[in-house]
Amino acid sequence: MLSSMDNPTRSASGLEGPSGEHFSISEPPAQLRQPMHVPKRLLLGPGPANASPRVLQAGSLQLLGHLHPEFCQIMDEVRAGIKYALQTDSRWALAVSGTGHAAMEAALGNLLEDGERVLIASHGIWGQRASDIADRLGADVCIMPKDAGKYFSLCDIEKGLLENQPILFFITHGESSTGVLQPLDGIGELCHRDKIINRKSRIPSFYFDMTWLANYWGCDGEARRYHHTGPITGVYMLREGLAGLAEETLEKCWSRHAASAKRLHVGLQRLGLELFVQDEVARLPTVTTVCVPPDYAWKEVTDYLMTKHNIEISGGLGPTAGKVWRIGLMGYNSTAENVDKVLNALQDALTKCRHSKL
Amino acid sequence: MLSSMDNPTRSASGLEGPSGEHFSISEPPAQLRQPMHVPKRLLLGPGPANASPRVLQAGSLQLLGHLHPEFCQIMDEVRAGIKYALQTDSRWALAVSGTGHAAMEAALGNLLEDGERVLIASHGIWGQRASDIADRLGADVCIMPKDAGKYFSLCDIEKGLLENQPILFFITHGESSTGVLQPLDGIGELCHRDKIINRKSRIPSFYFDMTWLANYWGCDGEARRYHHTGPITGVYMLREGLAGLAEETLEKCWSRHAASAKRLHVGLQRLGLELFVQDEVARLPTVTTVCVPPDYAWKEVTDYLMTKHNIEISGGLGPTAGKVWRIGLMGYNSTAENVDKVLNALQDALTKCRHSKL
């Protein structure tokens, strides 16, 4: 993967190299001769969640070329869907060809130049990750910390901005490691606009270069040039996920997530469990953090749910490791039926996994 | 996408923000209310190619968690398949969560430190891309050029290494922009080993940090930690592609590709067309470059094939732009049947698209 130097050298055109030598080829791996094992499971952790049948079906469609007009149209539809989901008119609305961490690195790498100051509001794993990424980019990283389970007030943020005078401010809206929903209202007015087109130095990554990506995604009005070969299947699936959202509408989707979260929170409290986020308005509707009571070993409970009920919930992460369980109700999985399933399973687990002393 | 500052601020939990204000939400985009349009098409360009039914079927399987034991097993199977496909025992054999460009950037970013010299053997688009990536990484980039359609001899390479004394050497095995198969025999012995673990500075990318990736992929023998949420569906599909290769065996797969390429080359010459790569041993079996005869407009022919025959072949790229057509016979698509289809379609196009003067 890393360099051709690691590999025994050979011609791919046959069993004989250009100089006529023969090779001894290793046997095909036995484990690849077995069928792939993918059990069905209800994924109620902080992600991945189960995908809707519509999204999964898109995963089996035949490929198109990455610049075919039909694929460009699908990309346009994805852009429209992203703009709708995030309620933005930004010309930079596009999907990065990688996972969430890739998009975070793309955002920071495009905005920051060497030695520039970034202020990171850190109240969980995502602030930590952003700090790590920004440090590697050579930025001057200032961290404004907050205890796990709490959120930043507008006053906190204004103070941080005035004291540190950063060129960029980073804050996490849904801190899935603590279950906190950070309010964003008013923060935009405190900040500057983005600066990609005014950079003095080259963007350090070709793959994440937003000027190339914006061209490939048709954001700049110019003819699309070859940047990278887009992940066709992933874009199909994203398109169908966004189409599902457009069909449901944002309003109904938000209400559904709020209702499921409410039902879960009430149910957990009825089971005698304590929610980790004290302030009700700051509870993330997609990931709920629950305090592990002193007479339980957190992992015994998650293992029990997985083994006996085929349901995933997860433990804490970063500042909440060992302290909480995290229950996700995201997208397709955010239904009353799933809430009742996980509550019943938890009730069973709490009976079976209790220790008198821990 | 780039920063939350671009977006109108709102709470995701409902229609009302924490401070009680109401929002006006834009309508769902009309184009997402239409079914997605994905025509079936024979993709005989330099990629993407059509995927096998086995691979496509894996795209519709329900998700697993990115650290579930069953998913870790699938990752292990993928590693075994990569080692088999590339005939390597490298501990760094893993898949990067991105496209081919991402893997190239990962390789260069992990190996190069600021100011270090890289020698790039450039005989097409991939050498150019590697130079661009390495330059952004702050490396001292030396380029050893070669005309499009030619390849480097061992003697060329030894001379370049002695003159430039690089810490890293980059060369492209399958130069898909020119259709050249670069022989690799003997190059390994001229080069040094991999140096990731001896770096003095931090790897500039978190997402591509091979020490993290090696842990997530189970290469370092330690417990897997959370680096990023792997692209589950993509890994399923890769696993099934590699399983298909294991079932066929490398030997038969190479023979099949060699036979299809041979059949195509003979057929093209029968049509009176000239192959761009003169030296027969240096013709890439996966992508064939064909000179555009003077009395044809290259794009008219590719458009005709697409419109009338539903077959994609592509024009040149980089140094071959405007000069060649590129015909891909890769993986599932590399069959005698597809060769005959594209030859028949080309014969038809050559009759219909000829100009007396151009």
mmCIF file with all atom_site columns, N, CA, C and O in Angstrom, chain B residues 261-271 275 343:
data_model
loop_
_atom_site.group_PDB
_atom_site.id
_atom_site.type_symbol
_atom_site.label_atom_id
_atom_site.label_alt_id
_atom_site.label_comp_id
_atom_site.label_asym_id
_atom_site.label_entity_id
_atom_site.label_seq_id
_atom_site.pdbx_PDB_ins_code
_atom_site.Cartn_x
_atom_site.Cartn_y
_atom_site.Cartn_z
_atom_site.occupancy
_atom_site.B_iso_or_equiv
_atom_site.pdbx_formal_charge
_atom_site.auth_seq_id
_atom_site.auth_comp_id
_atom_site.auth_asym_id
_atom_site.auth_atom_id
_atom_site.pdbx_PDB_model_num
ATOM 1  N N  . ALA B 1 261 ? -6.736  -8.299 -23.347 1.00 0.00 ? 261 ALA B N  1
ATOM 2  C CA . ALA B 1 261 ? -5.951  -7.195 -23.906 1.00 0.00 ? 261 ALA B CA 1
ATOM 3  C C  . ALA B 1 261 ? -5.410  -7.591 -25.285 1.00 0.00 ? 261 ALA B C  1
ATOM 4  O O  . ALA B 1 261 ? -5.468  -6.809 -26.237 1.00 0.00 ? 261 ALA B O  1
ATOM 5  N N  . LYS B 1 262 ? -4.903  -8.810 -25.378 1.00 0.00 ? 262 LYS B N  1
ATOM 6  C CA . LYS B 1 262 ? -4.361  -9.301 -26.654 1.00 0.00 ? 262 LYS B CA 1
ATOM 7  C C  . LYS B 1 262 ? -5.446  -9.262 -27.736 1.00 0.00 ? 262 LYS B C  1
ATOM 8  O O  . LYS B 1 262 ? -5.227  -8.775 -28.854 1.00 0.00 ? 262 LYS B O  1
ATOM 9  N N  . ARG B 1 263 ? -6.629  -9.782 -27.379 1.00 0.00 ? 263 ARG B N  1
ATOM 10 C CA . ARG B 1 263 ? -7.751  -9.807 -28.326 1.00 0.00 ? 263 ARG B CA 1
ATOM 11 C C  . ARG B 1 263 ? -8.125  -8.394 -28.775 1.00 0.00 ? 263 ARG B C  1
ATOM 12 O O  . ARG B 1 263 ? -8.395  -8.149 -29.952 1.00 0.00 ? 263 ARG B O  1
ATOM 13 N N  . LEU B 1 264 ? -8.097  -7.469 -27.823 1.00 0.00 ? 264 LEU B N  1
ATOM 14 C CA . LEU B 1 264 ? -8.415  -6.078 -28.148 1.00 0.00 ? 264 LEU B CA 1
ATOM 15 C C  . LEU B 1 264 ? -7.352  -5.478 -29.073 1.00 0.00 ? 264 LEU B C  1
ATOM 16 O O  . LEU B 1 264 ? -7.677  -4.836 -30.081 1.00 0.00 ? 264 LEU B O  1
ATOM 17 N N  . HIS B 1 265 ? -6.090  -5.703 -28.732 1.00 0.00 ? 265 HIS B N  1
ATOM 18 C CA . HIS B 1 265 ? -5.004  -5.107 -29.518 1.00 0.00 ? 265 HIS B CA 1
ATOM 19 C C  . HIS B 1 265 ? -5.033  -5.606 -30.972 1.00 0.00 ? 265 HIS B C  1
ATOM 20 O O  . HIS B 1 265 ? -4.918  -4.822 -31.907 1.00 0.00 ? 265 HIS B O  1
ATOM 21 N N  . VAL B 1 266 ? -5.219  -6.912 -31.129 1.00 0.00 ? 266 VAL B N  1
ATOM 22 C CA . VAL B 1 266 ? -5.308  -7.480 -32.478 1.00 0.00 ? 266 VAL B CA 1
ATOM 23 C C  . VAL B 1 266 ? -6.494  -6.877 -33.224 1.00 0.00 ? 266 VAL B C  1
ATOM 24 O O  . VAL B 1 266 ? -6.383  -6.448 -34.385 1.00 0.00 ? 266 VAL B O  1
ATOM 25 N N  . GLY B 1 267 ? -7.626  -6.801 -32.557 1.00 0.00 ? 267 GLY B N  1
ATOM 26 C CA . GLY B 1 267 ? -8.846  -6.270 -33.180 1.00 0.00 ? 267 GLY B CA 1
ATOM 27 C C  . GLY B 1 267 ? -8.700  -4.817 -33.589 1.00 0.00 ? 267 GLY B C  1
ATOM 28 O O  . GLY B 1 267 ? -9.153  -4.408 -34.667 1.00 0.00 ? 267 GLY B O  1
ATOM 29 N N  . LEU B 1 268 ? -8.057  -4.022 -32.740 1.00 0.00 ? 268 LEU B N  1
ATOM 30 C CA . LEU B 1 268 ? -7.867  -2.605 -33.051 1.00 0.00 ? 268 LEU B CA 1
ATOM 31 C C  . LEU B 1 268 ? -6.982  -2.444 -34.280 1.00 0.00 ? 268 LEU B C  1
ATOM 32 O O  . LEU B 1 268 ? -7.254  -1.619 -35.158 1.00 0.00 ? 268 LEU B O  1
ATOM 33 N N  . GLN B 1 269 ? -5.935  -3.262 -34.335 1.00 0.00 ? 269 GLN B N  1
ATOM 34 C CA . GLN B 1 269 ? -5.031  -3.177 -35.484 1.00 0.00 ? 269 GLN B CA 1
ATOM 35 C C  . GLN B 1 269 ? -5.733  -3.609 -36.769 1.00 0.00 ? 269 GLN B C  1
ATOM 36 O O  . GLN B 1 269 ? -5.529  -3.025 -37.824 1.00 0.00 ? 269 GLN B O  1
ATOM 37 N N  . ARG B 1 270 ? -6.624  -4.600 -36.654 1.00 0.00 ? 270 ARG B N  1
ATOM 38 C CA . ARG B 1 270 ? -7.428  -5.015 -37.820 1.00 0.00 ? 270 ARG B CA 1
ATOM 39 C C  . ARG B 1 270 ? -8.325  -3.885 -38.313 1.00 0.00 ? 270 ARG B C  1
ATOM 40 O O  . ARG B 1 270 ? -8.641  -3.805 -39.491 1.00 0.00 ? 270 ARG B O  1
ATOM 41 N N  . LEU B 1 271 ? -8.746  -3.029 -37.376 1.00 0.00 ? 271 LEU B N  1
ATOM 42 C CA . LEU B 1 271 ? -9.568  -1.868 -37.769 1.00 0.00 ? 271 LEU B CA 1
ATOM 43 C C  . LEU B 1 271 ? -8.707  -0.749 -38.367 1.00 0.00 ? 271 LEU B C  1
ATOM 44 O O  . LEU B 1 271 ? -9.209  0.320  -38.681 1.00 0.00 ? 271 LEU B O  1
ATOM 45 N N  . LEU B 1 275 ? -1.748  1.500  -32.035 1.00 0.00 ? 275 LEU B N  1
ATOM 46 C CA . LEU B 1 275 ? -1.634  1.562  -30.577 1.00 0.00 ? 275 LEU B CA 1
ATOM 47 C C  . LEU B 1 275 ? -0.604  2.622  -30.196 1.00 0.00 ? 275 LEU B C  1
ATOM 48 O O  . LEU B 1 275 ? 0.428   2.761  -30.847 1.00 0.00 ? 275 LEU B O  1
ATOM 49 N N  . LEU B 1 343 ? -15.199 -3.490 -30.017 1.00 0.00 ? 343 LEU B N  1
ATOM 50 C CA . LEU B 1 343 ? -14.644 -3.480 -31.379 1.00 0.00 ? 343 LEU B CA 1
ATOM 51 C C  . LEU B 1 343 ? -15.741 -3.254 -32.414 1.00 0.00 ? 343 LEU B C  1
ATOM 52 O O  . LEU B 1 343 ? -15.579 -2.457 -33.345 1.00 0.00 ? 343 LEU B O  1
#
